[in-house]
């Protein structure tokens, strides 16, 4: 497990900025922005570095690049389930109101494009985090704006699909093809079969997809016994020596 | 305390400068009609020029809370006071030769500095939101850099760098002599203490700004144990664990959050009486209750066996709410929100608000509450799922969906969510951000088509604790 502040694909110059006081220097925003663009292209994700950029925006609101912010959010969607998305939201201007109440949503016509984009991406995040995958896809396909928001992220749909497959693999030993089709938004049975065999390495058995046993989906019972160490009795033993016989 | 009392209580000043001060203060009083209590800080300000001989007063003022009703002018003046003090400490020729009262003083300076930053930001937001006080809006608009986030961070980072405190702490960790790397500044107690508490200060500032991962990262060099320097000052000890625990909670590492809160709450409950009557006892008691509330939230989201003392205290303080949160479902939502709001830090906006559009300024506390509540909503049915699955070893999904009166599709989502949330990152060793994925739940399951296979990890009887407690009672 890699620590939260580390990233294997992070270039040395970004690492240097993050570890020094330059992470607060407004001039480094462009460096971070380029790095976000790079992550979008080569399908990597560096949450800790992206948070540093959002922090620069937080301190210097006039520098905010809406496209970069929405790209960071869209990238964060591809690593669900994870606190990444909400950690990003926490650094956004409070005026973006990621979770509008119904009355606020109705007056949406007055809100800026940026606010609307953030709210839309947040909606997607909620659907992914609550495992409503079929609704995620139907929402994503319901409005062209979503396509614009995720256009810069290379392989966005593919990345999300793989994440969903991993989650399914952790919970299911077998699942009906019909179910999986709606969760992965694959249009045909052939495409589904190809995906589960080639990408996931699972088996197709008629209308059922079989997931080989892994550490997560075996669900073994065990009895955890108490670990007893001599140090727990230190005080008692010491007292035994202290007290006069 | 009036000016006269203070002057008399300071034997180290000679009469001459006392008289000089007296004259200046009287002069100043004629110009501005401040009442006694509030004039304290302004006095020190008025001596900014003859700083050297009034430094003791300035040091004292830096650690003294502002009056609750302090005017905007006083807040500005206090900012200037801190700036000149820190400028003097950091940018004189070589280290400043000062006898520092004690650890407690160093902590109070940093603590009060950040507290004033926090309350200034909140005040500014409030002025902008209500839009009622034109005069103050104007004043705030014209001074966007007073109590600016950059200057506050600058002070804290400069104190850390000057004192070489990170290098010193690392040397101590390796078992070497910290003095070898302390340098000209860091070898003096003044700089060492201010530098050290600035680290804790940064933890707090980053948390207030909503940057939870950076807040934890800041503590990389600090060892979290009772031997740490922060443990010598009760308030510092307390503050550290509160903000670390809270940051973990916002990173969804509830197990680690519970560990942090429990650690400090057990410590406090064991040392309950020595603080009573102390001047910040009330503040500590309030934070204490807040942490019990946060622990209740964490346990509801992440069932954990608590230390017995903590468990009974949580039940005593928040019994009803605790029960409702643990039960889950829509009725628990308002409870989560209420407890979160009353126990979270007072989040701030680092930049000036929009004075022209009062309605566009959202309270940062609302912002963070909304983000947190989204996760609560997503996991709201975990307790329901767990309580049913506990009863079976195998269960048909459609049948369970029938019991719960939801669609099978909905139930599959809940099962996925519950499974995901029972995997959490847990700290093992290294920095606070390190950790390994761990199964956080004794209940596990897997689906074979629509058949749910349930397995349970049972904990054997825990006898040691019971045995030791009873042994202590009779022997």
mmCIF file with all atom_site columns, N, CA, C and O in Angstrom, chain B residues 210-230:
data_model
loop_
_atom_site.group_PDB
_atom_site.id
_atom_site.type_symbol
_atom_site.label_atom_id
_atom_site.label_alt_id
_atom_site.label_comp_id
_atom_site.label_asym_id
_atom_site.label_entity_id
_atom_site.label_seq_id
_atom_site.pdbx_PDB_ins_code
_atom_site.Cartn_x
_atom_site.Cartn_y
_atom_site.Cartn_z
_atom_site.occupancy
_atom_site.B_iso_or_equiv
_atom_site.pdbx_formal_charge
_atom_site.auth_seq_id
_atom_site.auth_comp_id
_atom_site.auth_asym_id
_atom_site.auth_atom_id
_atom_site.pdbx_PDB_model_num
ATOM 1  N N  . UNK B 1 210 ? -9.581  22.958 5.565  1.00 0.00 ? 210 UNK B N  1
ATOM 2  C CA . UNK B 1 210 ? -10.135 21.813 4.847  1.00 0.00 ? 210 UNK B CA 1
ATOM 3  C C  . UNK B 1 210 ? -9.100  20.971 4.129  1.00 0.00 ? 210 UNK B C  1
ATOM 4  O O  . UNK B 1 210 ? -9.447  20.165 3.274  1.00 0.00 ? 210 UNK B O  1
ATOM 5  N N  . UNK B 1 211 ? -7.810  21.167 4.456  1.00 0.00 ? 211 UNK B N  1
ATOM 6  C CA . UNK B 1 211 ? -6.773  20.380 3.805  1.00 0.00 ? 211 UNK B CA 1
ATOM 7  C C  . UNK B 1 211 ? -6.304  19.289 4.764  1.00 0.00 ? 211 UNK B C  1
ATOM 8  O O  . UNK B 1 211 ? -5.260  19.397 5.407  1.00 0.00 ? 211 UNK B O  1
ATOM 9  N N  . UNK B 1 212 ? -7.076  18.208 4.846  1.00 0.00 ? 212 UNK B N  1
ATOM 10 C CA . UNK B 1 212 ? -6.866  17.225 5.902  1.00 0.00 ? 212 UNK B CA 1
ATOM 11 C C  . UNK B 1 212 ? -5.625  16.373 5.693  1.00 0.00 ? 212 UNK B C  1
ATOM 12 O O  . UNK B 1 212 ? -4.975  15.984 6.653  1.00 0.00 ? 212 UNK B O  1
ATOM 13 N N  . UNK B 1 213 ? -5.296  16.078 4.428  1.00 0.00 ? 213 UNK B N  1
ATOM 14 C CA . UNK B 1 213 ? -4.118  15.247 4.216  1.00 0.00 ? 213 UNK B CA 1
ATOM 15 C C  . UNK B 1 213 ? -2.848  16.033 4.541  1.00 0.00 ? 213 UNK B C  1
ATOM 16 O O  . UNK B 1 213 ? -1.924  15.508 5.149  1.00 0.00 ? 213 UNK B O  1
ATOM 17 N N  . UNK B 1 214 ? -2.819  17.300 4.166  1.00 0.00 ? 214 UNK B N  1
ATOM 18 C CA . UNK B 1 214 ? -1.637  18.104 4.483  1.00 0.00 ? 214 UNK B CA 1
ATOM 19 C C  . UNK B 1 214 ? -1.523  18.296 5.991  1.00 0.00 ? 214 UNK B C  1
ATOM 20 O O  . UNK B 1 214 ? -0.423  18.316 6.549  1.00 0.00 ? 214 UNK B O  1
ATOM 21 N N  . UNK B 1 215 ? -2.653  18.423 6.667  1.00 0.00 ? 215 UNK B N  1
ATOM 22 C CA . UNK B 1 215 ? -2.637  18.559 8.121  1.00 0.00 ? 215 UNK B CA 1
ATOM 23 C C  . UNK B 1 215 ? -1.902  17.376 8.753  1.00 0.00 ? 215 UNK B C  1
ATOM 24 O O  . UNK B 1 215 ? -1.050  17.558 9.615  1.00 0.00 ? 215 UNK B O  1
ATOM 25 N N  . UNK B 1 216 ? -2.196  16.167 8.274  1.00 0.00 ? 216 UNK B N  1
ATOM 26 C CA . UNK B 1 216 ? -1.543  14.985 8.838  1.00 0.00 ? 216 UNK B CA 1
ATOM 27 C C  . UNK B 1 216 ? -0.078  14.901 8.407  1.00 0.00 ? 216 UNK B C  1
ATOM 28 O O  . UNK B 1 216 ? 0.784   14.490 9.169  1.00 0.00 ? 216 UNK B O  1
ATOM 29 N N  . UNK B 1 217 ? 0.175   15.317 7.171  1.00 0.00 ? 217 UNK B N  1
ATOM 30 C CA . UNK B 1 217 ? 1.532   15.267 6.637  1.00 0.00 ? 217 UNK B CA 1
ATOM 31 C C  . UNK B 1 217 ? 2.474   16.149 7.477  1.00 0.00 ? 217 UNK B C  1
ATOM 32 O O  . UNK B 1 217 ? 3.641   15.799 7.681  1.00 0.00 ? 217 UNK B O  1
ATOM 33 N N  . UNK B 1 218 ? 1.966   17.282 7.951  1.00 0.00 ? 218 UNK B N  1
ATOM 34 C CA . UNK B 1 218 ? 2.766   18.234 8.726  1.00 0.00 ? 218 UNK B CA 1
ATOM 35 C C  . UNK B 1 218 ? 3.387   17.561 9.948  1.00 0.00 ? 218 UNK B C  1
ATOM 36 O O  . UNK B 1 218 ? 4.472   17.916 10.371 1.00 0.00 ? 218 UNK B O  1
ATOM 37 N N  . UNK B 1 219 ? 2.691   16.579 10.491 1.00 0.00 ? 219 UNK B N  1
ATOM 38 C CA . UNK B 1 219 ? 3.168   15.955 11.722 1.00 0.00 ? 219 UNK B CA 1
ATOM 39 C C  . UNK B 1 219 ? 4.181   14.828 11.482 1.00 0.00 ? 219 UNK B C  1
ATOM 40 O O  . UNK B 1 219 ? 4.522   14.096 12.403 1.00 0.00 ? 219 UNK B O  1
ATOM 41 N N  . UNK B 1 220 ? 4.662   14.698 10.241 1.00 0.00 ? 220 UNK B N  1
ATOM 42 C CA . UNK B 1 220 ? 5.599   13.621 9.912  1.00 0.00 ? 220 UNK B CA 1
ATOM 43 C C  . UNK B 1 220 ? 6.746   13.485 10.919 1.00 0.00 ? 220 UNK B C  1
ATOM 44 O O  . UNK B 1 220 ? 7.149   12.382 11.247 1.00 0.00 ? 220 UNK B O  1
ATOM 45 N N  . UNK B 1 221 ? 7.257   14.637 11.374 1.00 0.00 ? 221 UNK B N  1
ATOM 46 C CA . UNK B 1 221 ? 8.439   14.576 12.239 1.00 0.00 ? 221 UNK B CA 1
ATOM 47 C C  . UNK B 1 221 ? 8.085   14.416 13.717 1.00 0.00 ? 221 UNK B C  1
ATOM 48 O O  . UNK B 1 221 ? 8.951   14.176 14.542 1.00 0.00 ? 221 UNK B O  1
ATOM 49 N N  . UNK B 1 222 ? 6.820   14.599 14.038 1.00 0.00 ? 222 UNK B N  1
ATOM 50 C CA . UNK B 1 222 ? 6.418   14.585 15.446 1.00 0.00 ? 222 UNK B CA 1
ATOM 51 C C  . UNK B 1 222 ? 6.013   13.176 15.844 1.00 0.00 ? 222 UNK B C  1
ATOM 52 O O  . UNK B 1 222 ? 5.252   12.524 15.132 1.00 0.00 ? 222 UNK B O  1
ATOM 53 N N  . UNK B 1 223 ? 6.516   12.726 16.965 1.00 0.00 ? 223 UNK B N  1
ATOM 54 C CA . UNK B 1 223 ? 6.110   11.409 17.434 1.00 0.00 ? 223 UNK B CA 1
ATOM 55 C C  . UNK B 1 223 ? 4.864   11.536 18.291 1.00 0.00 ? 223 UNK B C  1
ATOM 56 O O  . UNK B 1 223 ? 4.787   12.382 19.167 1.00 0.00 ? 223 UNK B O  1
ATOM 57 N N  . UNK B 1 224 ? 3.903   10.677 17.985 1.00 0.00 ? 224 UNK B N  1
ATOM 58 C CA . UNK B 1 224 ? 2.641   10.756 18.716 1.00 0.00 ? 224 UNK B CA 1
ATOM 59 C C  . UNK B 1 224 ? 2.712   9.844  19.937 1.00 0.00 ? 224 UNK B C  1
ATOM 60 O O  . UNK B 1 224 ? 2.291   8.703  19.893 1.00 0.00 ? 224 UNK B O  1
ATOM 61 N N  . UNK B 1 225 ? 3.271   10.326 21.014 1.00 0.00 ? 225 UNK B N  1
ATOM 62 C CA . UNK B 1 225 ? 3.208   9.559  22.254 1.00 0.00 ? 225 UNK B CA 1
ATOM 63 C C  . UNK B 1 225 ? 3.301   10.503 23.444 1.00 0.00 ? 225 UNK B C  1
ATOM 64 O O  . UNK B 1 225 ? 3.457   11.715 23.285 1.00 0.00 ? 225 UNK B O  1
ATOM 65 N N  . UNK B 1 226 ? 3.203   9.941  24.616 1.00 0.00 ? 226 UNK B N  1
ATOM 66 C CA . UNK B 1 226 ? 3.120   10.788 25.802 1.00 0.00 ? 226 UNK B CA 1
ATOM 67 C C  . UNK B 1 226 ? 4.442   11.465 26.124 1.00 0.00 ? 226 UNK B C  1
ATOM 68 O O  . UNK B 1 226 ? 4.495   12.381 26.924 1.00 0.00 ? 226 UNK B O  1
ATOM 69 N N  . UNK B 1 227 ? 5.526   11.006 25.462 1.00 0.00 ? 227 UNK B N  1
ATOM 70 C CA . UNK B 1 227 ? 6.806   11.636 25.735 1.00 0.00 ? 227 UNK B CA 1
ATOM 71 C C  . UNK B 1 227 ? 7.028   12.854 24.850 1.00 0.00 ? 227 UNK B C  1
ATOM 72 O O  . UNK B 1 227 ? 7.985   13.593 25.022 1.00 0.00 ? 227 UNK B O  1
ATOM 73 N N  . UNK B 1 228 ? 6.154   13.039 23.868 1.00 0.00 ? 228 UNK B N  1
ATOM 74 C CA . UNK B 1 228 ? 6.320   14.157 22.939 1.00 0.00 ? 228 UNK B CA 1
ATOM 75 C C  . UNK B 1 228 ? 6.231   15.484 23.692 1.00 0.00 ? 228 UNK B C  1
ATOM 76 O O  . UNK B 1 228 ? 5.641   15.574 24.764 1.00 0.00 ? 228 UNK B O  1
ATOM 77 N N  . UNK B 1 229 ? 6.823   16.498 23.070 1.00 0.00 ? 229 UNK B N  1
ATOM 78 C CA . UNK B 1 229 ? 6.862   17.792 23.734 1.00 0.00 ? 229 UNK B CA 1
ATOM 79 C C  . UNK B 1 229 ? 5.460   18.362 23.952 1.00 0.00 ? 229 UNK B C  1
ATOM 80 O O  . UNK B 1 229 ? 5.201   19.044 24.929 1.00 0.00 ? 229 UNK B O  1
ATOM 81 N N  . UNK B 1 230 ? 4.560   18.077 23.014 1.00 0.00 ? 230 UNK B N  1
ATOM 82 C CA . UNK B 1 230 ? 3.225   18.660 23.173 1.00 0.00 ? 230 UNK B CA 1
ATOM 83 C C  . UNK B 1 230 ? 2.524   18.159 24.424 1.00 0.00 ? 230 UNK B C  1
ATOM 84 O O  . UNK B 1 230 ? 1.640   18.813 24.955 1.00 0.00 ? 230 UNK B O  1
#
